[in-house]
Amino acid sequence: MELQESLNRISATNFTLDGKAYFGNVVMGAGNKSVILTPYTTSTLSVGDHKLTVSGVKDYAEFVSLNSTHEFTVVEDKEAPTIKEATATLETVTLTFSEDVDMDTVKASNVYWKSGDSKKEASEFERIADNKYKFVFKGAEKTLPTGKVDVYVEDVKDYSDNKIAKDTKVTVTPEIDQTRPEVRKVTSVDEKTIKVTFSKTVDKETAEKAGNYTITDKDGKVVSVDKVTVDSKDSKSVIIDLYSKVSVGENTITIKNVKDATKLNNTMLDYTGKFTRSDKEGPKFETVINADAKAKKVVLKFNKKMDAASLADSSNYLVRIDGTLQTLTDDVATLSVSNDATVVTITFAETIKGNDVVFATGKTSGKANVHELQVLGVKDTSGNVHDKFNGKDNIIDLTVGTTKLALAQIDKDYDAKYTAELVDRKTVKVKFSTVIKSASSNAFTSNTHKIDSIQVDGTSTVTVKFKDEIKTDGSDLNLVANLSKFVDVADNEGPVREETISPTTNLLDSVAPVLDGEPVVKDATITFTFSESLKAGGSDDVLATDLTVTRVSDNKDLAISDYTVAVNDKKQVVITLSDKREAATAYKVTVKNAKYIIDTSDKKNAIADFSKTTADKVQTDSTIGENTAAEALKVLNKAIDDKKATLAQYTAVGITKLDSTNFAAVNAAAAAVLADLNTAKTAVEGATYTLEATDTSVTAAAKVKAAVEALSAVSSKSFAVAVTEVSFSAANLEQLMVNINLLLN
């Protein structure tokens, strides 16, 4: 059957054949625009006229088609399929058959070309139409040669079980594929998974690089990518796993730098598009109980807008009274739905059949003991039933008494000790055991930061905004919650008690470490200091993938083999360069969507994005080597002077033949030589005299004589000096000094 549009789903129950229920396989054809029916009994489709009736078929918009009846004639088919057309690139062969072929008989291994006696079988295939298939040859060893080549096709059958002729082959001339890959479809598989389908097979290395994908939710917030993998069942598609959920509704994805798997590795043009995550999640609710003697009520607070009619329908609730489970009725309790349809309040009557209502188990004379409430088929506006509908979580025990207002676990994925979360540098969220209706202006106090506002949004989480920034690990924050200043949604006031929130006890750090100051260059290292302690979230090899290091002199991005990355205990990331630089150059370091350089918190927050260029240049290896050698020699000489020289210090300056047997003797000799050199240095420094304007011809001559004679102390030669008094004045001082220099030279 050929269809006018793609169908959502279809089954055997949608068909009757010749007035009888259809029994057989139902398979969707290419693009879901055709349906192939194969009856279980071959006699069902006997030669002659037949009638097929279709009913109840739905498209993707859930529209139901009208019933239709179609007449057709069955004729006996004895002709085997042939190849009508064949085209090829270096990586693909596209075959068009003379008729529709049975998809179950089409296999990648049945299409191949030969290199000598070796078969080069296709790796996978794609069904383009019911009679047209594209076969993909992946890997350099399977790429088709340039020029004419024979392609062989085996074992393909039509739906009448006629097989293609043995040794069928077709000659093709592969063309070089110069088309860029394009994004064909983006779908949300679930809340943390996205599938992207391209127009052609993609290069695994570039397609699986997480940095090539940026996802933002409906509020423009980036959703970090965990990993990307090429779909094992379809090399044109990738599966993107996310660290957190995308929004229900419209989200945005940007993709760049992905290449195809062809010889030329054609690169896609940058793509930005929208994708939608459907609302398939059942709503969640929190329960708040007020067991006050005069106003017994139960409040259900949902996390999304509900279908108001289902909330107000008393048949969606069961109540156990005096041990008997019954449907909630108007004489037992009244239902009140909030304007935004997120809250329903169930207020029980003061008496039932003349008996006072109490929240208790069993039976008591003169009392109506209300034990439990069960929530059944309430739905959200998308028709999703609440997530506690199945199991026992929809049963609310009313005998526990009034819900106690206290701090509660902020995130079930982390330790229960965390009752508050630092979500950004000016925001802390605090979790309570009950839905908060209101909070006074002094419900929170802090002696470390000024509070800007306290925000209550009708959930059990209250947001505190600050005027000034908090450190990224929250180490400078002290926050106190006064529980008596809060009122829950059932009008219960909190107890007279204060709870302190601090990073050492109950504050969950969800803020990324940020760069603190400018990068520091020393030899071949670049050091970055961050706002809090760091640790490595993987091996040294993967740490390097968090950074892009660009050599400014030639604007080249370094391969990760050209540098290493280490995290130390001083809140620092140290990059050690090993690239071959031709000259001293600055470097630009960029971090985007880091994953492996993380803070020491339980949340393991990766460092924040940044891009910084070093102010100082990194010298060439030869210059660094010379500077290092000079510094090492200076350290050794001082150590010898201080009589603290070590074997390692000699090795550092290139003296490598020392060991424990000769170290003492060599070290003593070196000390003696160094002492002589120091004496000579002192003598030379003592032989330095400066002629001044106040000198006379007598004093100037004496200085020259003393300077030259002092050289005897540091030379094997003797110097005899005869000085003739000369006319000396400030006016001819410059010429006199020139003459003295000539004399000494």
XYZ file of C-alpha atoms in Angstrom:
745
model
C 0.000 0.000 0.000
C 1.275 3.477 -0.888
C 0.375 6.216 1.625
C -0.151 9.945 1.203
C 1.776 10.769 4.415
C 3.846 9.089 7.083
C 1.942 7.108 9.687
C 2.576 7.006 13.423
C 1.695 3.388 14.007
C -0.264 0.648 12.282
C -1.095 -2.979 13.024
C -2.986 -5.968 11.670
C -6.138 -4.790 13.475
C -6.351 -1.865 11.040
C -7.045 -4.210 8.104
C -9.697 -6.618 6.873
C -9.061 -8.705 3.759
C -11.984 -9.915 1.710
C -14.322 -9.183 4.617
C -12.278 -11.151 7.168
C -9.820 -10.078 9.862
C -6.315 -9.898 8.468
C -3.707 -12.257 9.947
C -0.128 -11.647 8.938
C 2.921 -9.423 9.160
C 2.618 -5.647 8.825
C 5.846 -3.826 7.931
C 6.320 -0.134 7.238
C 8.117 0.666 4.006
C 10.732 3.359 3.285
C 9.991 6.637 5.043
C 6.882 5.117 6.627
C 5.005 6.009 3.440
C 4.135 2.504 2.408
C 2.929 -0.657 4.123
C 3.798 -4.229 3.163
C 1.282 -6.880 4.236
C 2.434 -10.503 4.177
C -0.335 -12.961 5.176
C 0.689 -15.945 7.272
C -1.103 -18.268 4.799
C 0.020 -18.038 1.162
C -3.418 -19.094 -0.089
C -4.885 -15.904 1.339
C -3.602 -13.977 -1.680
C -4.750 -16.345 -4.378
C -4.706 -15.309 -8.021
C -7.731 -13.133 -8.707
C -9.592 -10.116 -7.314
C -9.510 -9.079 -3.654
C -10.677 -6.248 -1.368
C -8.677 -4.628 1.423
C -10.372 -2.379 3.973
C -8.305 0.050 6.099
C -9.687 1.635 9.286
C -8.527 3.517 12.365
C -5.102 4.506 11.011
C -3.435 7.498 12.761
C -0.846 9.947 11.475
C 1.744 11.719 13.662
C -0.780 14.423 14.555
C -3.047 11.657 15.915
C -5.652 12.314 13.194
C -7.639 9.163 12.377
C -8.237 8.340 8.723
C -11.651 7.533 7.334
C -12.375 3.909 6.522
C -11.469 3.047 2.938
C -11.783 -0.032 0.751
C -9.356 -0.833 -2.071
C -9.779 -3.420 -4.821
C -6.728 -5.116 -6.330
C -5.913 -8.091 -8.524
C -3.315 -10.742 -7.704
C -1.349 -12.158 -10.651
C 1.329 -14.794 -10.465
C 4.843 -13.310 -10.434
C 7.735 -15.418 -11.717
C 10.151 -12.682 -12.767
C 13.249 -12.138 -10.613
C 14.326 -8.596 -9.783
C 17.154 -7.033 -11.768
C 19.293 -3.946 -11.330
C 17.732 -1.054 -13.164
C 20.275 1.636 -12.253
C 23.545 1.923 -10.300
C 25.569 4.952 -9.193
C 28.603 5.178 -6.936
C 30.974 7.403 -5.014
C 34.247 6.199 -3.516
C 32.321 5.215 -0.369
C 28.814 4.265 -1.515
C 26.934 2.332 -4.157
C 23.269 3.119 -4.815
C 21.207 0.396 -6.510
C 17.740 0.773 -7.998
C 15.981 -2.550 -8.596
C 13.401 -3.267 -11.280
C 10.715 -3.855 -8.617
C 10.165 -3.619 -4.854
C 12.375 -6.127 -3.075
C 11.863 -7.973 0.201
C 13.809 -5.908 2.743
C 14.518 -9.031 4.816
C 16.663 -10.402 1.967
C 18.771 -7.264 1.570
C 22.054 -7.540 3.484
C 25.215 -5.450 3.401
C 27.362 -8.553 2.976
C 25.513 -9.479 -0.232
C 26.863 -6.436 -2.101
C 30.602 -6.277 -2.746
C 33.445 -5.499 -5.129
C 36.618 -7.520 -5.608
C 40.277 -6.700 -5.149
C 41.960 -9.729 -6.634
C 40.323 -12.679 -4.893
C 39.348 -10.577 -1.856
C 35.719 -9.533 -1.426
C 35.173 -5.969 -0.208
C 31.703 -6.213 1.288
C 29.515 -3.236 2.151
C 29.473 -2.287 5.824
C 25.841 -1.184 6.074
C 22.962 -0.001 3.923
C 20.116 2.485 3.860
C 16.678 1.915 2.352
C 15.845 4.980 0.263
C 12.714 3.548 -1.369
C 11.158 0.091 -1.484
C 13.150 -0.613 -4.650
C 16.189 1.590 -3.970
C 19.061 1.006 -1.495
C 22.335 2.760 -0.730
C 25.252 0.562 0.407
C 28.088 2.109 2.431
C 31.706 0.895 2.268
C 33.412 2.104 5.469
C 37.136 2.211 6.068
C 40.129 2.807 3.807
C 40.423 -0.888 2.974
C 36.892 -0.965 1.527
C 36.858 2.358 -0.335
C 36.068 1.826 -4.007
C 38.883 2.474 -6.467
C 38.795 5.302 -8.977
C 37.877 4.228 -12.486
C 35.457 1.499 -13.486
C 34.748 -1.317 -11.028
C 32.350 -4.271 -10.991
C 29.905 -4.489 -8.083
C 28.326 -7.873 -7.327
C 24.827 -8.413 -5.876
C 23.603 -11.716 -4.401
C 20.486 -13.329 -2.880
C 18.085 -10.371 -3.125
C 14.462 -11.508 -3.569
C 11.148 -9.890 -4.414
C 7.997 -10.516 -2.360
C 7.114 -13.509 -4.558
C 10.350 -15.199 -3.474
C 12.021 -14.725 -6.870
C 15.784 -14.374 -6.400
C 18.070 -12.090 -8.400
C 20.193 -13.958 -10.946
C 23.362 -15.592 -9.623
C 26.574 -13.600 -10.181
C 24.622 -10.438 -10.976
C 27.046 -7.592 -11.369
C 26.963 -4.007 -12.510
C 29.836 -1.776 -13.603
C 30.080 1.623 -11.942
C 32.495 4.534 -12.132
C 32.813 6.014 -8.633
C 32.756 9.777 -8.366
C 34.535 11.819 -5.708
C 31.937 12.975 -3.186
C 32.296 16.729 -2.641
C 28.970 17.372 -0.908
C 28.991 18.570 2.680
C 27.123 16.636 5.373
C 23.913 18.336 6.488
C 21.702 17.942 9.532
C 18.490 16.228 8.480
C 16.736 15.720 11.809
C 17.185 16.389 15.530
C 14.970 14.526 17.993
C 14.768 14.315 21.763
C 14.952 10.632 22.652
C 14.358 11.358 26.337
C 15.069 14.103 28.861
C 18.863 13.590 28.698
C 19.367 12.113 25.219
C 19.305 13.694 21.756
C 19.619 11.996 18.381
C 21.014 13.920 15.402
C 20.689 12.443 11.915
C 22.931 13.730 9.115
C 22.498 13.404 5.376
C 25.412 10.960 5.073
C 27.838 8.806 7.025
C 29.903 10.945 9.392
C 33.545 10.824 10.409
C 33.714 9.184 13.834
C 36.467 11.415 15.277
C 34.785 14.756 14.561
C 31.235 13.486 15.078
C 32.049 12.210 18.584
C 33.803 15.397 19.763
C 31.532 16.853 22.444
C 32.860 20.365 21.850
C 31.227 20.393 18.397
C 27.754 20.481 19.968
C 26.121 23.222 22.044
C 22.644 22.714 23.514
C 20.646 25.455 25.210
C 17.278 25.101 26.913
C 14.247 27.349 26.539
C 15.767 29.873 28.964
C 19.030 30.099 27.005
C 21.005 28.154 29.612
C 23.673 25.803 28.254
C 23.052 22.108 28.930
C 26.455 20.411 29.145
C 27.216 17.471 26.848
C 28.458 14.319 28.586
C 29.415 12.268 25.529
C 28.604 11.776 21.857
C 28.632 8.414 20.062
C 27.927 7.435 16.478
C 24.813 5.264 16.411
C 25.924 1.642 16.093
C 22.872 0.944 13.928
C 23.147 3.996 11.694
C 26.484 5.677 10.887
C 24.626 8.797 9.725
C 23.345 9.456 13.242
C 24.887 10.405 16.572
C 23.510 9.974 20.085
C 24.204 12.889 22.444
C 24.081 12.140 26.169
C 23.619 15.160 28.427
C 24.570 15.807 32.038
C 21.190 17.387 32.831
C 17.683 17.537 31.384
C 16.594 19.655 28.439
C 13.427 21.686 28.801
C 9.992 20.415 27.961
C 9.148 22.331 24.795
C 11.568 24.072 22.462
C 15.362 23.827 22.842
C 18.249 24.923 20.601
C 21.217 22.981 19.236
C 24.301 24.303 17.439
C 26.577 21.883 15.562
C 29.877 22.660 13.829
C 33.078 21.063 12.478
C 31.562 17.611 11.829
C 33.031 15.942 8.747
C 31.743 13.136 6.553
C 33.494 9.794 6.154
C 34.464 10.339 2.517
C 37.953 10.566 1.044
C 37.828 14.361 1.181
C 36.335 14.537 4.695
C 33.925 17.282 3.639
C 33.121 19.599 6.572
C 29.578 20.679 7.357
C 28.522 24.304 7.489
C 27.641 25.506 10.988
C 24.083 24.539 11.918
C 21.704 26.010 14.478
C 18.182 24.681 14.839
C 15.342 23.935 17.229
C 14.165 20.633 18.609
C 11.238 19.852 20.878
C 11.059 17.642 23.910
C 7.525 16.391 24.344
C 5.930 16.458 27.767
C 5.715 12.772 28.619
C 6.503 12.996 32.317
C 3.835 12.392 34.874
C 3.412 15.266 37.320
C 4.892 14.902 40.805
C 3.186 16.053 43.974
C 4.145 16.837 47.542
C 1.755 16.285 50.446
C 1.168 18.676 53.330
C -1.126 17.706 56.205
C -2.812 19.943 58.758
C -4.318 17.809 61.513
C -5.675 20.721 63.508
C -8.808 19.788 65.463
C -10.884 22.474 63.732
C -9.480 22.435 60.194
C -8.372 19.018 59.033
C -6.999 19.426 55.543
C -4.642 17.776 53.084
C -2.890 19.881 50.453
C -1.402 18.350 47.293
C 1.133 20.587 45.524
C 2.049 19.534 41.959
C 5.216 20.503 40.074
C 3.338 21.504 36.911
C 0.001 22.820 35.755
C -2.716 20.214 36.093
C -6.007 19.500 34.377
C -8.266 21.394 36.776
C -11.254 19.172 36.061
C -9.360 16.027 37.075
C -8.168 17.694 40.299
C -11.714 18.745 41.196
C -13.206 15.333 40.365
C -13.852 13.609 43.715
C -13.978 10.197 41.995
C -10.203 10.479 41.527
C -9.715 10.073 45.288
C -10.360 7.231 47.693
C -10.515 7.637 51.458
C -10.397 5.000 54.214
C -12.926 5.743 56.982
C -13.315 3.436 59.954
C -11.255 0.857 58.070
C -13.421 0.882 54.933
C -12.077 2.243 51.611
C -14.600 4.366 49.720
C -14.775 7.035 47.038
C -14.412 10.576 48.291
C -17.784 12.367 48.282
C -18.917 15.931 48.905
C -20.301 15.069 52.353
C -16.842 13.767 53.396
C -14.625 16.553 52.046
C -14.600 19.534 49.723
C -12.046 20.091 46.948
C -10.543 23.480 46.168
C -8.249 23.989 43.141
C -5.836 26.936 42.968
C -6.073 29.447 40.137
C -2.928 28.111 38.464
C -4.164 24.514 38.835
C -1.035 23.361 40.673
C -2.592 22.926 44.131
C -5.652 21.060 45.350
C -6.790 21.424 48.960
C -8.934 18.649 50.433
C -10.769 19.922 53.510
C -12.612 17.274 55.507
C -15.983 17.918 57.111
C -16.104 18.448 60.879
C -18.497 15.497 61.207
C -19.473 12.487 59.079
C -22.888 10.999 59.884
C -22.850 12.839 63.187
C -19.450 11.552 64.238
C -16.502 13.920 64.770
C -13.799 13.557 62.138
C -10.356 12.596 63.443
C -7.221 11.468 61.618
C -6.775 8.034 63.182
C -6.857 4.295 62.448
C -9.425 1.668 63.417
C -12.875 2.401 64.851
C -13.792 4.603 67.792
C -17.293 5.177 69.169
C -18.575 8.626 68.302
C -15.687 9.285 65.935
C -15.207 9.049 62.193
C -11.628 7.788 61.926
C -10.129 8.953 58.629
C -7.018 6.831 58.050
C -5.688 7.359 54.538
C -6.223 9.175 51.253
C -5.460 7.643 47.855
C -4.840 9.813 44.784
C -5.884 8.140 41.524
C -6.280 9.480 37.981
C -5.431 13.163 38.282
C -3.641 14.408 35.138
C -1.580 17.320 33.876
C -2.623 19.467 30.919
C -0.814 17.055 28.539
C -2.840 14.114 29.828
C -0.022 12.509 31.815
C -1.164 10.729 34.959
C 0.789 11.610 38.113
C 3.947 9.547 38.570
C 2.794 8.006 41.851
C -0.322 6.471 40.292
C 1.136 2.957 40.179
C 2.297 1.311 43.409
C 1.812 2.475 46.966
C 3.263 5.978 46.687
C -0.199 7.376 45.942
C -1.393 6.398 49.427
C -1.181 9.231 51.969
C -1.192 8.234 55.633
C -3.251 10.839 57.500
C -2.355 9.553 60.969
C 1.194 10.945 60.886
C -0.109 14.260 62.188
C 0.640 17.760 61.003
C 3.563 17.972 58.585
C 6.598 19.286 60.467
C 8.377 22.220 58.927
C 12.130 21.585 58.816
C 15.055 21.645 56.401
C 15.118 18.714 53.975
C 17.400 17.090 51.422
C 17.980 19.463 48.509
C 18.968 16.868 45.894
C 18.357 13.126 46.107
C 21.401 12.462 43.913
C 23.687 13.704 46.709
C 24.239 13.186 50.428
C 21.159 13.730 52.597
C 23.131 16.222 54.716
C 22.786 18.841 51.970
C 19.700 20.983 52.621
C 20.753 24.038 50.616
C 22.503 24.637 47.311
C 24.747 27.422 46.052
C 23.408 27.692 42.491
C 25.325 30.815 41.473
C 27.487 33.392 43.226
C 24.477 35.428 44.364
C 21.868 32.707 44.861
C 21.232 29.994 47.466
C 18.263 27.623 47.320
C 17.007 26.081 50.565
C 14.860 22.939 50.697
C 12.104 22.429 53.283
C 10.132 19.367 54.323
C 6.875 20.977 53.263
C 5.536 23.359 50.612
C 6.175 26.928 51.746
C 3.336 29.406 51.361
C 5.050 32.500 52.804
C 8.215 33.736 54.505
C 8.773 36.959 56.413
C 11.455 39.423 55.359
C 13.717 38.286 58.219
C 13.200 34.566 57.704
C 16.851 34.396 56.633
C 19.751 36.364 58.102
C 23.453 36.464 57.264
C 26.410 38.108 58.992
C 28.649 37.658 55.937
C 26.590 38.877 52.965
C 23.708 41.308 52.417
C 20.437 39.609 51.488
C 18.662 41.189 48.523
C 15.421 39.163 48.492
C 13.680 35.988 49.684
C 11.628 34.343 46.936
C 8.777 31.903 47.652
C 7.313 30.194 44.567
C 4.756 27.815 46.088
C 7.122 24.830 46.246
C 9.208 23.383 49.067
C 12.258 25.285 47.820
C 12.897 28.914 48.840
C 15.412 31.069 46.955
C 17.651 33.582 48.730
C 19.240 36.315 46.577
C 22.320 38.269 47.744
C 23.555 41.727 46.808
C 27.242 40.783 46.735
C 29.057 37.759 45.369
C 29.781 34.630 47.386
C 32.971 32.646 46.822
C 32.502 29.856 44.289
C 32.849 27.177 46.982
C 30.646 29.097 49.431
C 33.443 29.113 52.011
C 32.718 32.691 53.081
C 28.950 32.243 53.556
C 27.030 32.008 56.809
C 23.238 31.864 56.488
C 20.640 31.277 59.199
C 17.006 30.180 58.619
C 14.495 31.105 61.345
C 11.885 28.362 60.938
C 9.226 30.216 62.918
C 9.110 32.842 60.157
C 7.779 30.346 57.575
C 4.206 29.189 56.902
C 3.443 26.130 54.776
C 0.680 25.721 52.224
C -1.617 24.088 54.799
C -1.175 27.132 57.088
C 1.159 25.337 59.512
C 3.706 27.656 61.153
C 7.274 26.509 61.637
C 8.754 25.730 65.064
C 10.756 28.263 67.063
C 14.165 27.085 65.922
C 17.101 28.366 63.882
C 19.022 26.303 61.310
C 22.489 27.356 60.121
C 23.519 26.851 56.518
C 27.249 26.677 55.798
C 29.599 24.926 53.346
C 31.140 22.783 56.087
C 27.813 21.166 56.995
C 24.887 21.354 54.597
C 25.551 23.640 51.591
C 25.912 21.863 48.259
C 28.341 23.662 45.948
C 26.985 23.803 42.395
C 29.105 26.706 41.142
C 31.979 26.255 38.709
C 35.470 27.375 39.781
C 36.469 30.576 37.982
C 39.833 31.949 36.944
C 41.511 34.112 39.580
C 44.091 36.484 38.085
C 46.233 36.290 34.972
C 48.236 33.293 33.687
C 51.872 33.093 34.796
C 54.630 31.971 32.411
C 57.757 30.230 33.735
C 60.065 28.430 31.326
C 57.782 26.137 29.275
C 54.868 26.201 31.733
C 51.727 28.329 31.949
C 49.994 28.372 35.334
C 46.376 29.359 35.974
C 45.065 29.965 39.490
C 41.370 29.367 40.275
C 38.913 30.506 42.905
C 38.845 27.200 44.802
C 40.628 23.868 45.206
C 40.684 21.598 42.170
C 41.250 17.949 41.365
C 41.634 15.808 38.276
C 38.469 14.064 37.171
C 40.378 11.748 34.837
C 43.827 10.798 33.587
C 46.366 13.400 32.437
C 45.507 12.562 28.822
C 41.838 13.500 29.187
C 42.599 16.648 31.218
C 44.229 18.084 28.092
C 40.930 17.756 26.181
C 39.362 20.385 28.444
C 41.658 23.030 26.961
C 42.442 24.460 23.555
C 45.993 25.874 23.477
C 46.748 28.243 20.584
C 50.262 29.401 19.691
C 49.840 33.110 18.957
C 52.879 33.455 16.642
C 51.276 31.321 13.923
C 47.713 31.042 15.304
C 48.016 27.247 15.461
C 45.898 25.133 17.808
C 48.265 22.637 19.421
C 47.571 18.926 19.308
C 47.006 17.489 22.789
C 50.263 15.590 22.325
C 52.064 18.974 22.333
C 51.218 19.789 25.954
C 50.338 18.186 29.259
C 47.966 19.398 31.949
C 48.281 18.857 35.693
C 46.283 20.010 38.715
C 48.174 20.870 41.907
C 47.105 21.463 45.502
C 47.370 25.252 45.163
C 44.107 25.755 43.223
C 46.197 25.729 40.052
C 46.205 24.187 36.586
C 49.683 23.898 35.090
C 50.199 23.491 31.339
C 53.604 22.209 30.249
C 54.366 22.871 26.577
C 56.357 20.508 24.350
C 55.604 22.011 20.924
C 58.383 23.078 18.550
C 58.285 26.878 18.634
C 60.543 28.715 16.244
C 60.649 31.874 18.347
C 59.427 33.226 21.654
C 55.637 33.532 21.537
C 52.548 34.152 23.641
C 49.850 31.468 23.954
C 46.067 31.701 24.145
C 44.292 29.120 26.314
C 40.545 28.562 25.872
C 38.208 26.440 27.985
C 34.690 25.626 26.773
C 32.431 23.040 28.379
C 35.185 21.455 30.471
C 34.490 18.025 31.972
C 37.599 16.681 33.665
C 39.187 19.573 35.587
C 36.783 19.791 38.518
C 36.475 21.181 42.014
C 36.674 19.047 45.154
C 32.960 19.293 45.992
C 30.560 16.363 45.834
C 28.971 18.004 42.789
C 32.328 17.834 40.910
C 31.795 21.142 39.117
C 34.040 21.580 36.075
C 35.952 24.835 35.681
C 34.098 27.724 34.041
C 34.682 28.759 30.430
C 37.414 31.324 29.757
C 39.855 32.505 27.117
C 43.159 34.076 28.180
C 46.355 35.092 26.338
C 49.622 35.152 28.258
C 51.157 38.597 28.755
C 54.672 37.116 28.785
C 56.108 35.074 25.962
C 57.308 31.490 26.270
C 60.925 31.302 25.112
C 62.309 28.698 22.712
C 63.545 25.425 24.168
C 67.191 26.407 23.572
C 66.825 29.694 25.430
C 64.976 27.985 28.266
C 67.766 25.396 28.407
C 70.454 28.076 28.655
C 68.588 29.927 31.367
C 67.971 26.717 33.259
C 71.643 25.724 33.067
C 72.791 29.125 34.312
C 70.336 29.015 37.175
C 71.402 25.467 38.088
C 75.071 26.533 38.155
C 74.236 29.453 40.403
C 72.398 27.124 42.794
C 75.333 24.655 42.832
C 77.915 27.346 43.561
C 75.893 28.660 46.483
C 75.420 25.141 47.825
C 79.210 24.551 47.629
C 79.805 27.822 49.449
C 77.293 26.764 52.126
C 78.829 23.249 52.241
C 75.418 21.750 51.390
C 75.966 20.604 47.778
C 74.190 17.406 46.702
C 74.776 14.853 43.984
C 71.573 15.978 42.246
C 72.820 19.562 42.041
C 75.997 18.442 40.252
C 73.912 16.314 37.874
C 71.699 19.340 37.110
C 74.675 21.201 35.609
C 75.810 18.248 33.500
C 78.406 16.698 35.841
C 77.260 13.082 35.661
C 80.213 10.898 36.653
C 79.930 11.494 40.378
C 78.793 8.763 42.746
C 78.979 7.975 46.442
C 82.631 6.819 46.151
C 84.105 10.014 44.711
C 81.571 12.662 45.685
C 83.345 13.850 48.860
C 86.736 14.290 47.164
C 85.342 16.043 44.105
C 83.160 18.267 46.234
C 86.185 19.294 48.379
C 88.229 20.103 45.276
C 85.371 22.116 43.837
C 85.073 24.023 47.092
C 88.805 24.899 46.969
C 88.579 26.100 43.366
C 85.496 28.122 44.147
C 87.275 29.707 47.123
C 90.161 30.776 44.854
C 87.687 32.212 42.366
C 85.942 34.110 45.112
C 89.340 35.549 46.225
C 90.058 36.579 42.673
C 86.619 38.112 42.373
C 87.234 40.129 45.527
C 90.613 41.252 44.211
C 89.151 42.355 40.903
C 86.365 44.201 42.659
C 89.037 45.834 44.850
C 90.954 46.879 41.752
C 88.075 48.971 40.525
C 88.534 52.708 40.931
C 86.461 55.570 39.680
C 87.912 58.896 38.651
C 85.821 61.766 39.864
C 85.721 65.472 39.160
C 87.146 66.168 42.622
C 90.328 64.140 41.899
C 93.593 65.936 41.308
C 96.347 64.873 38.974
C 98.072 63.274 41.946
C 95.109 61.255 43.199
C 94.108 60.198 39.659
C 97.602 58.870 38.933
C 97.649 57.008 42.262
C 94.282 55.317 41.483
C 95.467 54.119 38.084
C 98.693 52.748 39.610
C 96.788 50.895 42.362
C 94.240 49.430 39.911
C 96.879 47.935 37.651
C 99.055 46.566 40.449
C 96.022 44.855 42.004
C 95.780 42.655 38.910
C 98.868 40.757 40.094
C 96.706 39.114 42.776
C 94.606 37.346 40.172
C 97.142 36.797 37.381
C 100.289 34.782 36.842
C 101.872 37.873 35.275
C 103.424 40.726 37.211
C 102.531 44.314 36.458
C 105.039 47.168 37.020
C 103.564 50.611 36.753
C 105.331 53.890 36.276
C 102.984 56.812 36.335
C 103.893 60.211 35.010
C 101.950 62.993 36.544
C 99.674 64.586 34.021
C 97.706 67.744 33.917
C 94.251 66.887 35.328
C 91.092 68.880 35.475
C 87.370 68.278 35.310
C 87.415 69.621 31.777
C 89.763 66.928 30.423
C 88.453 64.072 32.626
C 86.740 62.296 29.720
C 89.865 62.319 27.533
C 92.015 61.165 30.469
C 89.766 58.123 31.077
C 90.004 57.197 27.380
C 93.789 57.299 27.608
C 93.804 55.117 30.739
C 91.593 52.509 29.009
C 93.981 52.425 26.063
C 96.894 51.935 28.458
C 95.228 48.975 30.216
C 94.202 47.341 26.967
